[in-house]
Coordinates of C-alpha atoms in Angstrom, one line a residue:
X97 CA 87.3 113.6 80.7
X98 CA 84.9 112.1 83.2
X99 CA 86.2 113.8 86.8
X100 CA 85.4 112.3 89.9
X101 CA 85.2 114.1 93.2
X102 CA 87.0 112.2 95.7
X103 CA 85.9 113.2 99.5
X104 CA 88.0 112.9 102.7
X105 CA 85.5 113.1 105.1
X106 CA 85.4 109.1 104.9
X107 CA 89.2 108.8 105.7
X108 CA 89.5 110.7 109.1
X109 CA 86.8 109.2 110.7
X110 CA 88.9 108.8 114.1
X111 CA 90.7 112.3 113.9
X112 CA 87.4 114.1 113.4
X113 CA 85.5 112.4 116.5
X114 CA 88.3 111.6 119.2
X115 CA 88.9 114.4 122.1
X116 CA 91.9 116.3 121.4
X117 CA 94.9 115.4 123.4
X118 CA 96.1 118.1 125.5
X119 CA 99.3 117.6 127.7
X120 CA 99.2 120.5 130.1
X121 CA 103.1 121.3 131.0
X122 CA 103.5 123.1 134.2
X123 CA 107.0 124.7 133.8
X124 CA 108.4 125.5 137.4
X125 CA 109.7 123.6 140.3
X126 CA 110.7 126.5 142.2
X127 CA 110.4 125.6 146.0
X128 CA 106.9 127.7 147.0
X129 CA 105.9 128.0 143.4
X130 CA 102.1 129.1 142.1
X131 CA 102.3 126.9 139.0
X132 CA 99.9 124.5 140.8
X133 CA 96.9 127.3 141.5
X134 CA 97.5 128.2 137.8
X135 CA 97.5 124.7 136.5
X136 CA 94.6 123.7 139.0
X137 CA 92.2 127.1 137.3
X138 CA 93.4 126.3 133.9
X139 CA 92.3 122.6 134.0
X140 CA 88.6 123.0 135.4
X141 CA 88.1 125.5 132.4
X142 CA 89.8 122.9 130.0
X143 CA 87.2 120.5 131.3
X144 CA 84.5 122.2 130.4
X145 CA 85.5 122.9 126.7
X146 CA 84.2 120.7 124.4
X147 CA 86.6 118.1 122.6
X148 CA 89.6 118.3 124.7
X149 CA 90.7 115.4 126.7
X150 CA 94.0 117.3 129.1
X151 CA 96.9 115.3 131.3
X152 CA 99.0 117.4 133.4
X153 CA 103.0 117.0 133.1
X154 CA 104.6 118.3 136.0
X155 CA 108.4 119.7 135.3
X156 CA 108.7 118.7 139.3
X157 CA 107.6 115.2 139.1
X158 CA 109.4 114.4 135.5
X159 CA 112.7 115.4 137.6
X160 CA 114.4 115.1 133.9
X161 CA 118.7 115.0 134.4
X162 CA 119.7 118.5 133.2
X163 CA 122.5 117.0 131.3
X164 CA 122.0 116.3 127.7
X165 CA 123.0 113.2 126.5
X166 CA 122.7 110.1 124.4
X167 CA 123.4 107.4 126.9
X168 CA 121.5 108.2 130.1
X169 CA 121.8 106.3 133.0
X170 CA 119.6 103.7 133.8
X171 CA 117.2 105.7 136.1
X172 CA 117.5 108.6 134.1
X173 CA 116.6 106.9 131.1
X174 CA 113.4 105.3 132.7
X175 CA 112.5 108.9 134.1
X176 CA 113.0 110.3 130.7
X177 CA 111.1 107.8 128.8
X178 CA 107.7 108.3 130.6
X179 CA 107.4 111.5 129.9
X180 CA 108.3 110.9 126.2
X181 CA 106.0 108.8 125.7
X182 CA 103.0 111.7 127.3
X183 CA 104.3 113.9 124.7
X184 CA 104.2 111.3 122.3
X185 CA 100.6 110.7 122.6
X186 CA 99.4 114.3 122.7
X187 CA 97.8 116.1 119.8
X188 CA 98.2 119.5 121.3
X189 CA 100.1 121.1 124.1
X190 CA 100.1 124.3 126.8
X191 CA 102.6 125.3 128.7
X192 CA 102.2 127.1 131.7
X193 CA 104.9 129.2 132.5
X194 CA 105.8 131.6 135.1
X195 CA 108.6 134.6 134.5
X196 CA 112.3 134.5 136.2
X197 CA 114.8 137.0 135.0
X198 CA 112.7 138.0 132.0
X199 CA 112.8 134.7 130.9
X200 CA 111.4 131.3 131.6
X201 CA 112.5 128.5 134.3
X202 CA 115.7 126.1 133.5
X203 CA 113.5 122.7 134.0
X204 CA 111.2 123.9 131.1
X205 CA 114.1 124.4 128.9
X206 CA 115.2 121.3 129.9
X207 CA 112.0 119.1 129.5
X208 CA 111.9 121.0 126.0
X209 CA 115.3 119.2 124.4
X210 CA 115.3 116.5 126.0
X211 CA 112.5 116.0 122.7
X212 CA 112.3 116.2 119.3
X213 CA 109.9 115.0 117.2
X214 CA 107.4 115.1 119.8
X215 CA 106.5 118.7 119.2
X216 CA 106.5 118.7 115.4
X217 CA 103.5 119.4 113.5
X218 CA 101.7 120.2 116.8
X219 CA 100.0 123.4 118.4
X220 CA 101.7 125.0 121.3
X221 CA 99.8 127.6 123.5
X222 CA 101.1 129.7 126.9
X223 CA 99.2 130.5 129.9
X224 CA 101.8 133.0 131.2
X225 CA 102.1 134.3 135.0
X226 CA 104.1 136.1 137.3
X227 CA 104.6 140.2 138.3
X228 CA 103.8 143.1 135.8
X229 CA 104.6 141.3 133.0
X230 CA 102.3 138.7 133.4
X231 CA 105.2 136.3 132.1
X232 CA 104.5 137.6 128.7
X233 CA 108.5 137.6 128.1
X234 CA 108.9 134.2 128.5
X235 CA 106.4 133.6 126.4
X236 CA 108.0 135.7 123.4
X237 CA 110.7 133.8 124.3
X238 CA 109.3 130.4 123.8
X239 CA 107.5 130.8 120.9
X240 CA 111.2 131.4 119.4
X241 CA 112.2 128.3 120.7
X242 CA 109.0 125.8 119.7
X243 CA 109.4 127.5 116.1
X244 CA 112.7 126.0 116.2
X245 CA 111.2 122.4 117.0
X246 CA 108.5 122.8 114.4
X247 CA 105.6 123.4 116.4
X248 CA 102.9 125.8 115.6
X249 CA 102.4 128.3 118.6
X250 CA 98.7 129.3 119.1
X251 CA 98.5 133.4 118.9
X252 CA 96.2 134.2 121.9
X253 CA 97.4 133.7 125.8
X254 CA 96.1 134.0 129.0
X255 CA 98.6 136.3 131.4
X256 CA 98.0 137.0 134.7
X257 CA 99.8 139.6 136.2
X258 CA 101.1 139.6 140.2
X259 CA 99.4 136.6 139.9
X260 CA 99.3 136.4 143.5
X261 CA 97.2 138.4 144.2
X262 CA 94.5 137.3 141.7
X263 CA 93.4 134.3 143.3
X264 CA 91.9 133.3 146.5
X265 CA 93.5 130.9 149.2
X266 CA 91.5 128.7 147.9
X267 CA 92.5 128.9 144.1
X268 CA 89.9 130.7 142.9
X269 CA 89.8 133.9 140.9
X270 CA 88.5 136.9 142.1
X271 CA 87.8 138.6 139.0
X272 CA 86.4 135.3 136.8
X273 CA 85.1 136.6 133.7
X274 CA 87.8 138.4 131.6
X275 CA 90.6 135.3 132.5
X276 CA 87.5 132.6 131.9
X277 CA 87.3 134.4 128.0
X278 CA 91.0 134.4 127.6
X279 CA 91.0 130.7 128.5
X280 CA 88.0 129.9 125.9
X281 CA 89.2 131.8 123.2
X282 CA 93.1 130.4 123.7
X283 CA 91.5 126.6 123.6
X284 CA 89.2 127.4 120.9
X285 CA 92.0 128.5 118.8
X286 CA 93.8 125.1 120.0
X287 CA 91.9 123.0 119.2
X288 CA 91.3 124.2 115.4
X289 CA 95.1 124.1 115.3
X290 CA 95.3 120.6 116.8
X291 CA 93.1 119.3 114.9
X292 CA 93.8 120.5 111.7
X293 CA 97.3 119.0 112.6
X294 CA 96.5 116.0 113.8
X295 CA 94.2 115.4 110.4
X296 CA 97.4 116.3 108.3
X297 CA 99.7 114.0 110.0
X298 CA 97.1 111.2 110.4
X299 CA 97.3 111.5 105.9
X300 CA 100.4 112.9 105.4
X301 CA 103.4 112.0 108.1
X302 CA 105.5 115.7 108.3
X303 CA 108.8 115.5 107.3
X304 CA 111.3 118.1 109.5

């Protein structure tokens, strides 16, 4: 029987090349909040990593209606619908997440399921921040809920603990290296999840 070898490398010709996209999810609209310092470090070291093309969504801005519900208002509807299409379109996501009560913040939750097949088949990493625990229970908690949605969480974070007094007043950190490592190995690990993900959707479309 005469076998022939049959390569892929021919078939993924846009998967393989194309920047991975990153949708950046800043989790808090807390009146006085550091999500935007975090967001704001975590971006210019996306920006340096090779491959990656990032857009922030901002819980704040989205303003999504707390109330689930298949028949949203007009407004509502309009509201909801540009920020599903941002998830849509993203191969990859991280969610940056501060800590309230040992757990995370209400509008993430709520920008969470208000969607669906957005996150399947798709990496999920957590830059976590907040007092001692560096807002590493909320991110235990959200890794139970994206395993739920049928995302893949990435295992590596980057935590900063009283996070406030990490940075500068002019966002930057004080103590660079070890965070700028945590970031680089956490979007490493990313994007080798998003893109073997976005190759296995691209030939085979998941099924949940």
């Amino acid at each position: 029987m005469d076998i022939t070898a049959v390569s892929t490398s021919s078939t993924l010709p846009a998967a393989e090349t194309a920047p991975l996209k990153v949708a950046v999810i800043l989790g808090s609209n807390r009146d006085g909040r550091f999500g935007p310092v975090v967001a704001d470090w975590f971006l210019a070291r996306a920006a340096k990593h090779p491959g990656i093309a990032t857009e922030l969504v901002d819980v704040a801005e989205a303003d999504l209606p707390t109330a689930i519900t298949f028949s949203p208002r007009p407004e509502e509807a309009a509201r909801l619908g540009a920020v599903s299409a941002r998830l849509a379109a993203a191969d990859a996501f991280v969610v940056l997440t501060p800590e309230y009560n040992h757990s995370f913040p209400a509008p993430l939750k709520t920008l969470i399921d208000w969607h669906s097949a957005e996150w399947q088949a798709k990496p999920v990493a957590f830059v976590g921040y907040g007092g001692i625990s560096g807002g590493l229970r909320a991110v235990e908690q959200l890794r139970q809920v994206f395993a739920e949605l049928h995302a893949v969480t990435v295992r590596d974070t980057v935590s900063f603990h009283n996070a406030g007094a990490l940075f500068d007043d002019e966002g930057r950190h004080l103590d660079p290296e070890p965070a700028d490592a945590a970031a680089k190995t956490l979007l490493d690990q990313l994007v080798w999840w998003g893109t073997a993900l976005r190759d296995a959707r691209n030939l085979r479309p998941y099924g949940a």
